[in-house]
Coordinates of C-alpha atoms and ligand atoms in Angstrom, one line a residue:
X1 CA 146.3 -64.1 -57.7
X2 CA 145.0 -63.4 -54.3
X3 CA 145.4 -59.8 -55.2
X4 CA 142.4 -56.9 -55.3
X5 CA 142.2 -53.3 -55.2
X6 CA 139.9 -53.8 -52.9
X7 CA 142.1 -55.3 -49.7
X8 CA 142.4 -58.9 -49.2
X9 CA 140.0 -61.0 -50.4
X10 CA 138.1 -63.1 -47.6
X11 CA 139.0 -66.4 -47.6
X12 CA 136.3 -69.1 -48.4
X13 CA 134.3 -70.6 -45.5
X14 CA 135.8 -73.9 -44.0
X15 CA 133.9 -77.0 -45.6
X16 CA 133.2 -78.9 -43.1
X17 CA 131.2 -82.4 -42.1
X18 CA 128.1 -82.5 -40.9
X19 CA 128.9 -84.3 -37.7
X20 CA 130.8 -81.0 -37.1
X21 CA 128.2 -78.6 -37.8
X22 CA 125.8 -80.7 -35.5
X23 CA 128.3 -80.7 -32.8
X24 CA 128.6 -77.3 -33.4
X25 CA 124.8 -76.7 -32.9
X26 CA 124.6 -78.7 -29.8
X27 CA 127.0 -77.2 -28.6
X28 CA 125.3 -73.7 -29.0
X29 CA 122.6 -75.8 -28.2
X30 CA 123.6 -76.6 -25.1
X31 CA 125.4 -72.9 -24.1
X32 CA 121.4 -71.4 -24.9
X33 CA 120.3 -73.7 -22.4
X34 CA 122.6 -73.5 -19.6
X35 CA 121.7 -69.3 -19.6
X36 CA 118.0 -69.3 -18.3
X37 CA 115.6 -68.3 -20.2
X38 CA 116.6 -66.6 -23.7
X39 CA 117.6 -62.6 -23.9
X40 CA 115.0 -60.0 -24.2
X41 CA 114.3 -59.3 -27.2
X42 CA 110.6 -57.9 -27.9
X43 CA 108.0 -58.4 -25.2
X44 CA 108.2 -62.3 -25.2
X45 CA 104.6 -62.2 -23.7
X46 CA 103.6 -64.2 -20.7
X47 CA 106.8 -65.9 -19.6
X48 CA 108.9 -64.4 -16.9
X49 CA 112.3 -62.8 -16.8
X50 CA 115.3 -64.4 -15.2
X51 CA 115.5 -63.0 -11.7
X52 CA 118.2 -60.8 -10.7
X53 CA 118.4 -61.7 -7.1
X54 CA 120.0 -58.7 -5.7
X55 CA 118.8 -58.1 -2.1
X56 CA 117.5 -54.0 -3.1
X57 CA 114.8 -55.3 -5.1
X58 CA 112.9 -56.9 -2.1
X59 CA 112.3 -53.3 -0.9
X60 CA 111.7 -52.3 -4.8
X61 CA 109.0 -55.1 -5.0
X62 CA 107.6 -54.3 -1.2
X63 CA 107.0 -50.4 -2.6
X64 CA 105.3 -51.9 -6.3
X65 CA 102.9 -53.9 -4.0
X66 CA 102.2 -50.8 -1.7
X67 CA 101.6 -48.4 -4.2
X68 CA 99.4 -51.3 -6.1
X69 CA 97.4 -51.9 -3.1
X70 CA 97.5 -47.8 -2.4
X71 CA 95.9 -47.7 -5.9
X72 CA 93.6 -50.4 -5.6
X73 CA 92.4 -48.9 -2.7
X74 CA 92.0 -45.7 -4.6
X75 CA 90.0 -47.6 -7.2
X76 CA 87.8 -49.1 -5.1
X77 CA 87.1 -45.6 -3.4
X78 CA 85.9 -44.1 -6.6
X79 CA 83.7 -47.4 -7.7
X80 CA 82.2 -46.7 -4.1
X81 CA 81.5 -42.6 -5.2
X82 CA 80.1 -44.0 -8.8
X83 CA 78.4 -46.5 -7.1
X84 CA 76.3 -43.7 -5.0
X85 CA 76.1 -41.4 -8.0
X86 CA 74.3 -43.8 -10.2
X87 CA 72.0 -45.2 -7.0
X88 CA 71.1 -41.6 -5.9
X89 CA 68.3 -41.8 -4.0
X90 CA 66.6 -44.8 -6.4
X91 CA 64.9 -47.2 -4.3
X92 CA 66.5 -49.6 -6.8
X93 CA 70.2 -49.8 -6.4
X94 CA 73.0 -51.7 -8.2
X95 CA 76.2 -52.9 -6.5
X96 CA 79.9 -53.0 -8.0
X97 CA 80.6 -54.7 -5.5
X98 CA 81.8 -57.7 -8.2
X99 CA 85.0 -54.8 -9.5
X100 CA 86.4 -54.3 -6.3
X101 CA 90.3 -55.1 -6.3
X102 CA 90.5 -55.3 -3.1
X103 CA 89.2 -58.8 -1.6
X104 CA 86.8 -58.2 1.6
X105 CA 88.5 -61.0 3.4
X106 CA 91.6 -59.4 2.9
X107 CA 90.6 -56.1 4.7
X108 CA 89.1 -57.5 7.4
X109 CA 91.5 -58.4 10.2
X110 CA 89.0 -60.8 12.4
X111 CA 91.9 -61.2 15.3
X112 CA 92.4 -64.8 16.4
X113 CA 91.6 -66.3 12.8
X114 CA 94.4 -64.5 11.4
X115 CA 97.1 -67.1 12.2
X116 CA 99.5 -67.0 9.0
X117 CA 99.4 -70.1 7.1
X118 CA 101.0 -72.8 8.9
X119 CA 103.9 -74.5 6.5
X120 CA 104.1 -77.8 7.5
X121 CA 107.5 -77.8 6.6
X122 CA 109.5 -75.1 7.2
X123 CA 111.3 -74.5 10.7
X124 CA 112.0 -71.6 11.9
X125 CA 114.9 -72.1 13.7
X126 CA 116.7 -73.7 10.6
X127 CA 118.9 -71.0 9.4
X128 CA 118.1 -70.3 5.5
X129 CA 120.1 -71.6 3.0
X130 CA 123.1 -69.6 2.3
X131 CA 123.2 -67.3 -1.0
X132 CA 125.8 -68.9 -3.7
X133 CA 125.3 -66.9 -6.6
X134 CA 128.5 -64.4 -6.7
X135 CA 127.8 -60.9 -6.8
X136 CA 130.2 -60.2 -9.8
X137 CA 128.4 -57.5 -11.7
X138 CA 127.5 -59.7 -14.9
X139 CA 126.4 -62.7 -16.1
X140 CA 126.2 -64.4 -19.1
X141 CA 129.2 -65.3 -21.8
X142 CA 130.2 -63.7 -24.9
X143 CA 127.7 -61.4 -26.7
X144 CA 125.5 -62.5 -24.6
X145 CA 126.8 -61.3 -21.5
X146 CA 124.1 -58.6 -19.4
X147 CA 126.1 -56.0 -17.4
X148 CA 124.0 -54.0 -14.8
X149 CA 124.1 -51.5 -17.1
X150 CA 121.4 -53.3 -19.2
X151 CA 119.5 -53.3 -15.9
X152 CA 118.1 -49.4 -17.1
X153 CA 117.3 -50.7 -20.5
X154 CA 115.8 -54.1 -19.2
X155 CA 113.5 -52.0 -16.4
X156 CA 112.3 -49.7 -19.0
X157 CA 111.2 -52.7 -20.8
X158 CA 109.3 -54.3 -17.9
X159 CA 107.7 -51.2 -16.8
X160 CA 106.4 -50.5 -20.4
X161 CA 105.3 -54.6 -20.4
X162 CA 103.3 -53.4 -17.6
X163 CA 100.4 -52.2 -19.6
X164 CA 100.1 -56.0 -21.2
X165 CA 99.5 -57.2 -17.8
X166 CA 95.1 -58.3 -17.9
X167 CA 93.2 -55.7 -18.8
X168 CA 91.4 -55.8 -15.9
X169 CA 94.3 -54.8 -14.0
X170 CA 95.2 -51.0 -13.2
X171 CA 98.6 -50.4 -13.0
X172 CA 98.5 -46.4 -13.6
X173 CA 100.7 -44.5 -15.5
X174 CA 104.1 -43.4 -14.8
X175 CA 102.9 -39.6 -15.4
X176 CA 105.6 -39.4 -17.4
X177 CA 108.4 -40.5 -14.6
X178 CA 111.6 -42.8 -16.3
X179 CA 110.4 -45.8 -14.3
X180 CA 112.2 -48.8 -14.1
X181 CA 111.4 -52.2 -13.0
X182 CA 113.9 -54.8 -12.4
X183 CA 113.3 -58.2 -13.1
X184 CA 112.8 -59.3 -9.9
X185 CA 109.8 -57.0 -9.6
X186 CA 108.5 -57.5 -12.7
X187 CA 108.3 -61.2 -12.3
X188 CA 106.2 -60.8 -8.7
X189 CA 103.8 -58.3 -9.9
X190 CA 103.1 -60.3 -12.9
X191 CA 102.8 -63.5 -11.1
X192 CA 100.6 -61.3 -8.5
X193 CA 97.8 -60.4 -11.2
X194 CA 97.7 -63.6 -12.4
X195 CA 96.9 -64.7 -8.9
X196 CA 94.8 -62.0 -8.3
X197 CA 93.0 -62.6 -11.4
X198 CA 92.3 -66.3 -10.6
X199 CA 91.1 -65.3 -7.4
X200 CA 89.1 -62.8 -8.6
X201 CA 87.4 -65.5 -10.3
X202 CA 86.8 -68.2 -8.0
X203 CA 85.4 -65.4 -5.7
X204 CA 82.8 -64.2 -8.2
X205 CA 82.0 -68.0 -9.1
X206 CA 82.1 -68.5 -5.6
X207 CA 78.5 -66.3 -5.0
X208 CA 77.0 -67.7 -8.0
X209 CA 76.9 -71.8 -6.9
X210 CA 78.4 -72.5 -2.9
X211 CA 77.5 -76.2 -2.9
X212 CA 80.2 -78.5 -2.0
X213 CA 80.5 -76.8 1.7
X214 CA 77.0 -76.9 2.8
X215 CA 77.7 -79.7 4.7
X216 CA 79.8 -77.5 7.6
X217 CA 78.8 -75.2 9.8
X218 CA 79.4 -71.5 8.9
X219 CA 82.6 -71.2 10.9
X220 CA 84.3 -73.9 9.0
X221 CA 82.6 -72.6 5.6
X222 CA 84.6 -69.5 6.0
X223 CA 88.1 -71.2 7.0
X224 CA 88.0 -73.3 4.0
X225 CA 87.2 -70.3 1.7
X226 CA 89.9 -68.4 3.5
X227 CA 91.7 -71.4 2.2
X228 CA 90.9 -71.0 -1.9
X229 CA 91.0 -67.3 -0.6
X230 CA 94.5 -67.3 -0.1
X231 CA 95.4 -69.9 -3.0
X232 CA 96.4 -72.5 -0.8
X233 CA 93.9 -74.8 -2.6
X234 CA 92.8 -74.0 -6.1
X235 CA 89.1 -74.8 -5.5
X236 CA 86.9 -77.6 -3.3
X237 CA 85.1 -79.5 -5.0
X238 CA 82.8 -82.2 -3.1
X239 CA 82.8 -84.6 0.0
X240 CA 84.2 -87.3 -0.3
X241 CA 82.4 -88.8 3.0
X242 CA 80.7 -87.9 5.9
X243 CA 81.2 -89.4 9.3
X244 CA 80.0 -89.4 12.7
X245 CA 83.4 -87.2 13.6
X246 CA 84.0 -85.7 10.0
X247 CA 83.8 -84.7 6.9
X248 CA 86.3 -85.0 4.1
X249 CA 86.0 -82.8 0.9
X250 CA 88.0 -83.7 -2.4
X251 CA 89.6 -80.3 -3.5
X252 CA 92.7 -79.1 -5.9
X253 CA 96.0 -78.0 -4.8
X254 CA 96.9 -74.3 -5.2
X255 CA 100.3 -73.0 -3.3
X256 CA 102.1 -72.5 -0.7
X257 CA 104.8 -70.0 0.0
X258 CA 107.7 -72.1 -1.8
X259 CA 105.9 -75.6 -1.1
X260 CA 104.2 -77.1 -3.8
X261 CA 100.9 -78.5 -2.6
X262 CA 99.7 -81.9 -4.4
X263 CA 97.2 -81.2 -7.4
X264 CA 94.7 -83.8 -5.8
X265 CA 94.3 -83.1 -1.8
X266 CA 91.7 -84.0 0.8
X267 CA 90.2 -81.8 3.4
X268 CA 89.6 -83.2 6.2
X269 CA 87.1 -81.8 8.8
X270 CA 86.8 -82.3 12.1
X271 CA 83.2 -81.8 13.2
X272 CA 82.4 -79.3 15.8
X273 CA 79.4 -81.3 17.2
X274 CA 80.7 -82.3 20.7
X275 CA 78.4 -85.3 21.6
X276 CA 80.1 -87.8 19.5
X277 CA 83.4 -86.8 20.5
X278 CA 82.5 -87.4 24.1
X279 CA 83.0 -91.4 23.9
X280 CA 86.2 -90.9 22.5
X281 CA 87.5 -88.8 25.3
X282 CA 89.5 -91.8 26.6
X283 CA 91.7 -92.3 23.3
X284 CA 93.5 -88.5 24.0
X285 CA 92.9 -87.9 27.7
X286 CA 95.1 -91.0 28.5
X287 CA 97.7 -90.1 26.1
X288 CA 100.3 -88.8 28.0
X289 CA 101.7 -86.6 24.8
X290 CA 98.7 -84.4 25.6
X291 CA 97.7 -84.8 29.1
X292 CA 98.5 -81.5 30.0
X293 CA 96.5 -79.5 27.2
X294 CA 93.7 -81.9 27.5
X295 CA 92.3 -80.4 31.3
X296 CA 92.7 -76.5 30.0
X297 CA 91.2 -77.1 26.9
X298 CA 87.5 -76.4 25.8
X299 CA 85.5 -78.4 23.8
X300 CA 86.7 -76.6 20.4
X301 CA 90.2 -77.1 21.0
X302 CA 89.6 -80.6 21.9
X303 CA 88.4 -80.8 18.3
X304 CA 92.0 -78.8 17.1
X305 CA 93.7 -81.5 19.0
X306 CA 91.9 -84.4 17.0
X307 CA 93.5 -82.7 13.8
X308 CA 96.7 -82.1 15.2
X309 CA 96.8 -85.1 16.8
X310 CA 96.6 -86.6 13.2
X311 CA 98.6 -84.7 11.8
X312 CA 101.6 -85.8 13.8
X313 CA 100.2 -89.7 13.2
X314 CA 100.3 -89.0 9.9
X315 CA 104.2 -87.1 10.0
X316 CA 106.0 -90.1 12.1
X317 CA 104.2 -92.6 9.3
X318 CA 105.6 -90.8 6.4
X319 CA 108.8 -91.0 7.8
X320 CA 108.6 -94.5 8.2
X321 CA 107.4 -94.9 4.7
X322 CA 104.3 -96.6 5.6
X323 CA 102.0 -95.7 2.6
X324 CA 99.2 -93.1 3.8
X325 CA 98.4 -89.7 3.1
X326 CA 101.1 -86.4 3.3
X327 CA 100.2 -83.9 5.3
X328 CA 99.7 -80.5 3.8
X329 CA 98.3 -78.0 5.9
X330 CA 96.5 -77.8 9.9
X331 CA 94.6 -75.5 9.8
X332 CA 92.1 -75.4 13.4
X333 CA 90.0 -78.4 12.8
X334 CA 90.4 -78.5 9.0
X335 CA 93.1 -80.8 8.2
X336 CA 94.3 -80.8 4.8
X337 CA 96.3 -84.1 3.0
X338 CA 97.1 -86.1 -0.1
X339 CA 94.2 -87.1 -1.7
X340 CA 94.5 -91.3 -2.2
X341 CA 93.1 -91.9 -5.5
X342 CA 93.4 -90.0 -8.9
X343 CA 91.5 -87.7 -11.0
X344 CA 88.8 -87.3 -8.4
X345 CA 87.9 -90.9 -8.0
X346 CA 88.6 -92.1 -3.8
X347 CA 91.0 -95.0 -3.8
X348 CA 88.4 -97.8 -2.6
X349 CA 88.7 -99.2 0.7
X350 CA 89.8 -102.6 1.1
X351 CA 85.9 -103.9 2.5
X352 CA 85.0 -102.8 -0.6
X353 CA 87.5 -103.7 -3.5
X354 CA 87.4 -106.8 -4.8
X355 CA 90.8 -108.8 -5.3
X356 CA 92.0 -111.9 -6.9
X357 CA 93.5 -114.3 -4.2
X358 CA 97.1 -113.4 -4.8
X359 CA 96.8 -109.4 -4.5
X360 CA 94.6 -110.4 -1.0
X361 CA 97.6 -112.3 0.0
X362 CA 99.8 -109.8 -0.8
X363 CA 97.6 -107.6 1.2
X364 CA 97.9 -109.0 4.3
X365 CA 101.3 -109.4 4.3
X366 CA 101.5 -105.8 3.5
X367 CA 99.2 -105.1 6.3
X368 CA 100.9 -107.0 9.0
X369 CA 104.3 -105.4 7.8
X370 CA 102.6 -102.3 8.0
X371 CA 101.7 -102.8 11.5
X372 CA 104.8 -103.9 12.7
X373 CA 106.1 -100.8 11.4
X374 CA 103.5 -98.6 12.9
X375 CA 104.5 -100.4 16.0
X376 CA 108.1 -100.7 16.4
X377 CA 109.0 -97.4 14.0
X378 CA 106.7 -95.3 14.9
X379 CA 105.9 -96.0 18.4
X380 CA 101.8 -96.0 17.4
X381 CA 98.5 -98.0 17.8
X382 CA 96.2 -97.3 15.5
X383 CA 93.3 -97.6 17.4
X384 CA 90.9 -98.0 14.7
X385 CA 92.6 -100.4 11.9
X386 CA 89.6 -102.0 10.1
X387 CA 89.0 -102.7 6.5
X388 CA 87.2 -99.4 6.8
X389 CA 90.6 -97.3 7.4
X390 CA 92.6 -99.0 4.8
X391 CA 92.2 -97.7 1.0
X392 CA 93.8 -99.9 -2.3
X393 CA 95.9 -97.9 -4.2
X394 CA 98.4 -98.6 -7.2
X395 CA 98.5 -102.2 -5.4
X396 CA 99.2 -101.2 -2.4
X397 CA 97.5 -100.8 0.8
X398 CA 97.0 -97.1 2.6
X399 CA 96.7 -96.6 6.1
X400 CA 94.3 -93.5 6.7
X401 CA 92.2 -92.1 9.7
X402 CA 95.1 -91.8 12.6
X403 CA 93.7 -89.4 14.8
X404 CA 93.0 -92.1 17.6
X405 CA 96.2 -93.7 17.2
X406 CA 97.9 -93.8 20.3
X407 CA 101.4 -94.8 21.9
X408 CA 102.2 -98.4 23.3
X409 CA 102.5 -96.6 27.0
X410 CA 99.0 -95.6 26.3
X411 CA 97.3 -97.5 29.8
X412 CA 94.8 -99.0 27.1
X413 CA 97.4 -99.2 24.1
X414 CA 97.4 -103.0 23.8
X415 CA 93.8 -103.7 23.9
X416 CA 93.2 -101.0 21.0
X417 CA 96.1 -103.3 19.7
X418 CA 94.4 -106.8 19.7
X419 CA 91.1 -105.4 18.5
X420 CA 93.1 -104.0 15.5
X421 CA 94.5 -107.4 14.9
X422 CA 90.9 -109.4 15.4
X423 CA 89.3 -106.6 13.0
X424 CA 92.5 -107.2 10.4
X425 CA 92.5 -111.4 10.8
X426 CA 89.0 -112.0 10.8
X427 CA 88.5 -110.1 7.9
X428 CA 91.9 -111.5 5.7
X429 CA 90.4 -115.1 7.1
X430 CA 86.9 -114.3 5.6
X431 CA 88.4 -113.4 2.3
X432 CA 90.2 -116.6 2.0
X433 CA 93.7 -115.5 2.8
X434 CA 94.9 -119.2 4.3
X435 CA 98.3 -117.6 5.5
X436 CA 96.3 -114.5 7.6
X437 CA 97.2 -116.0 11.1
X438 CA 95.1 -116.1 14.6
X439 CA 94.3 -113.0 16.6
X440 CA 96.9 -114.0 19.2
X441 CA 99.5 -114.7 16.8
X442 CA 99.1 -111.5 14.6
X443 CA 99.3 -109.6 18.4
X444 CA 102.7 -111.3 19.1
X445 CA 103.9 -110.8 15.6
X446 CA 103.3 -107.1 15.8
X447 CA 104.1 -106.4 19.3
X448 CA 107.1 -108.6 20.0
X449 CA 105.2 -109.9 23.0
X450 CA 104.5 -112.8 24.1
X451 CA 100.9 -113.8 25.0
X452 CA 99.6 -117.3 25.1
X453 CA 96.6 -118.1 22.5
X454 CA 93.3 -117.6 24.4
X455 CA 94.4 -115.5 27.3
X456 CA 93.1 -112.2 26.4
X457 CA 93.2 -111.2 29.9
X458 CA 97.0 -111.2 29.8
X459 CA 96.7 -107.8 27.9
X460 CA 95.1 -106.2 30.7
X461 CA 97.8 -107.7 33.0
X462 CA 100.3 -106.3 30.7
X463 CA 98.6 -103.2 30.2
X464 CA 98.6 -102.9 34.2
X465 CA 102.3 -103.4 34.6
X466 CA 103.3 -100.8 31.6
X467 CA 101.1 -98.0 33.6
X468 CA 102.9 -99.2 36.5
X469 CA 106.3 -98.8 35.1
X470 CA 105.0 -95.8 33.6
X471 CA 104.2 -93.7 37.2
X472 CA 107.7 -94.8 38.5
X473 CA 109.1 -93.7 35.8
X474 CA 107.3 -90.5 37.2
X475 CA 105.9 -87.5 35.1
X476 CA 109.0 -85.5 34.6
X477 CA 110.5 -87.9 32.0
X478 CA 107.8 -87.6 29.5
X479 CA 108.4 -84.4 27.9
X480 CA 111.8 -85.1 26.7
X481 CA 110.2 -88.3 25.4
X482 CA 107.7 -86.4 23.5
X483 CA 109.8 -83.5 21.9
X484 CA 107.4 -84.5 18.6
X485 CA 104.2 -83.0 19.8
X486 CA 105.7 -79.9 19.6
X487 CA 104.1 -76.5 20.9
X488 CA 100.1 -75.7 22.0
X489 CA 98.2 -76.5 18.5
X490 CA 101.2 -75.7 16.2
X491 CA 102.0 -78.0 13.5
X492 CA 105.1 -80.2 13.6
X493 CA 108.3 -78.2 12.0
X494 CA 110.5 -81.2 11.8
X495 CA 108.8 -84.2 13.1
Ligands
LIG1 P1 86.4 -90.9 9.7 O1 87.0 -90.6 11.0 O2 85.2 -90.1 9.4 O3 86.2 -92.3 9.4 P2 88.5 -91.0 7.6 O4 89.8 -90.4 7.8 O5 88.4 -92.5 7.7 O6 87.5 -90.3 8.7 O7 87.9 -90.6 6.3 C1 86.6 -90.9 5.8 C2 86.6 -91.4 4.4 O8 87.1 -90.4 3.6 C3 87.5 -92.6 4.2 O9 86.9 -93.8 4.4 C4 88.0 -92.5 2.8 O10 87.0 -93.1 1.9 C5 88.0 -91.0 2.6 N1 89.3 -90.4 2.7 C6 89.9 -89.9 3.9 N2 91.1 -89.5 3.7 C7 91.4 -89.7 2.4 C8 92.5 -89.4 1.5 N3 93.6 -88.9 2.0 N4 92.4 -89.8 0.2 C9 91.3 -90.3 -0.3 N5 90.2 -90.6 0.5 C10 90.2 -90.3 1.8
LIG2 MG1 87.4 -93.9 8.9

């Protein structure tokens, strides 16, 4: 019956249940998914390609960005000649200035301010992760497998895509050369323009309304445009406050080479005007982590070494998980951070926040946990704990403003202890907090010392014997005590 002239007849597809067919489909499902993203077909329009990480593209990609630059160079040239030809000798002229490609910050190489942007996080002397994907030729399974071969196919594809790049940007033409792009290349050019592109605007918005950073001098103005500049921060948008030592500027993440910078950060700025700083001299002087640099420096590194000084407050705090703000970036005086707070809106501080009983209990015992933590973890002072300095956050209270924080072997350590503990019991006792506990008894809590109630003068007793101890100890022990600091104004790499 099965017979035909025809050749066998096929036989009839396999009823089957639906639970089948669905576990059939996830498992497809599931195979589409594992592959990145799905094969080329068309010119899927702004997503990127899967990277082939083979190491000849790097040189590939280094040539595409010369020869872009090489042509945006050219551009520019030739807006400068039409520029001239349509001034002539008017006394009226008109500047294209606003189509350049190239960016003038870019050009210019003003020497010292040229440090490369300092990651926070990386160290250099951490070898890079090893490379684990094999070098086997293909990848994929089945039909869907891509062979190098489809590599010529593929970069003829991504250099023709070229031309859907903005059309704002140039990419030439291939005169008529079989071009290829790999992925790899594709993917960094296109992520390049739309870079460029977003720079290109903030730059032009930029001339139209400068607002937020009148507040600092020009010196600063142009570091922290260097900043948007460079796409470390997406744009600045206001101060957030301005103090006697700085200013601090609410602004949006942008990126960092392969470190994600927080949407919602805080600049903050570390005033140049010297006279205030003055009185403060003692705090970093007498810290022995710095002693050294503090005699060579002049007054504008002094100001650095506030923000750096921070900055490594700020690092040994993370790592003890005491709630305060992440360091991003050092750059000189301009100290960039998690913003506390959301959608633009400052967490409050806690002299201004007002609490039912319970969170203000649990506030203080967050508080003197906190302390005790910054004391015994992290080997700090803070120097300057008021309800001024502490923000409330998602229930919780944040520590911020550690540039004067100092060690314990700091000769006036304990004393900037105690006055943090009057500032924090006084003000838990005035809101009511029953449990918040004496001066003296909040000291010995935090300190692990043992100072009898009313005997302030003990602390200077104390604080007499530590320096002792300290100079027998003798000078040569302290920089393997104090590997954290790291080197002359570079930001921490592991600390
Ligand atoms: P100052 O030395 O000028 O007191 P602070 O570090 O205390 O500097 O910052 C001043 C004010 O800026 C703070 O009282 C707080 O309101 C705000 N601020 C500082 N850092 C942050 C931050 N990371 N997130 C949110 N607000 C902040
Ligand atoms: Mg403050």
């Amino acid at each position: 019956f099965n017979y035909s002239p025809w050749g066998p007849v096929a036989p009839e597809p396999r009823s089957c249940s639906l639970t089948e067919v669905m576990s059939e489909q996830l498992a497809t499902q599931l195979e589409e998914e594992n592959k990145a993203p799905p094969p080329l077909t068309g010119y899927p329009s702004a997503d990127l390609l899967p990277s082939d990480d083979s190491s000849e593209t790097t040189s590939d990609l280094m040539l595409a960005k010369m020869l872009q630059m090489q042509f945006d160079r050219e551009f520019d040239d030739q807006l400068l000649r039409e520029e001239k030809k349509f001034n002539g000798d008017s006394k009226v002229s008109i500047s294209f200035e606003n189509y350049r490609m190239v960016h003038p910050y870019e050009d210019s190489d003003s020497s010292e301010d040229e440090v490369d942007w300092q990651d926070t996080r990386h160290d250099p002397y951490r070898a890079e992760k090893p490379q684990t994907t094999p070098r086997k030729g293909f990848t994929g399974k089945g039909k869907n497998i891509t062979t190098k071969h489809d590599a010529v196919t593929c970069g003829r594809k991504n250099t023709a895509r070229m031309d859907n790049f903005a059309p704002e940007v140039h990419v030439g033409d291939g005169m008529g050369m079989d071009l290829k792009l790999s992925n790899q290349v594709f993917n960094s050019l296109k992520q390049h323009c739309n870079s460029e592109q977003r720079r290109s605007a903030r730059l032009h918005e930029k001339k139209e309304h400068s607002t937020a950073e009148q507040a600092v001098d020009p010196r600063t103005r142009l570091l922290m445009y260097k900043m948007v500049n460079a796409g470390v921060l997406e744009n600045i948008n206001g101060c957030i406050s301005t103090g006697k030592e700085s200013v601090v500027f609410h602004a949006n993440g942008g990126s960092l080479e392969e470190q994600p910078v927080p949407d919602e950060v805080v600049l903050k700025v570390f005033k140049t005007t010297l006279n205030e700083f003055k009185n403060r001299d003692r705090y970093i002087k007498d810290d022995y982590r710095f002693i050294d640099r503090f005699s060579k420096l002049n007054p504008r590194k002094v100001i650095r070494l506030w923000a750096e000084k921070e900055m490594h407050n700020l690092t040994r705090m993370r790592k003890a998980e005491i709630p305060c703000p992440e360091v991003v970036l050092l750059k000189k005086h301009i100290l960039v951070m998690s913003f506390i707070g959301k959608d633009h809106v400052p967490a409050p501080k806690l002299k201004d926040v007002l609490l039912g009983s319970e969170d203000m209990k649990t506030a203080f015992y967050q508080v003197l946990h906190v302390m005790q933590q910054l004391y015994q973890e992290c080997n700090l002072v803070h120097a300057d704990l008021s309800e001024y300095n502490m923000l409330w956050h998602e229930g919780k209270v944040w520590l911020i403003d550690v540039s004067q924080s100092v060690e314990p072997t700091h000769p006036h350590a304990l004393e900037f202890l105690f006055r943090d503990c009057r500032n924090v019991s006084t003000f838990f006792q005035k809101r009511g907090v029953s449990e918040a506990m004496s001066v003296y008894e909040l000291f010995n809590l935090v300190s692990g010392l043992n100072i009898p109630v009313g005997e302030e003068e003990e602390i200077e007793a104390l604080e007499k014997r530590n320096e002792d101890h300290v100079q027998r100890r003798g000078k040569k022990t302290f920089p393997a005590s104090c590997e954290d600091v790291g080197p002359p104004l570079q930001p921490d790499s592991d600390d």
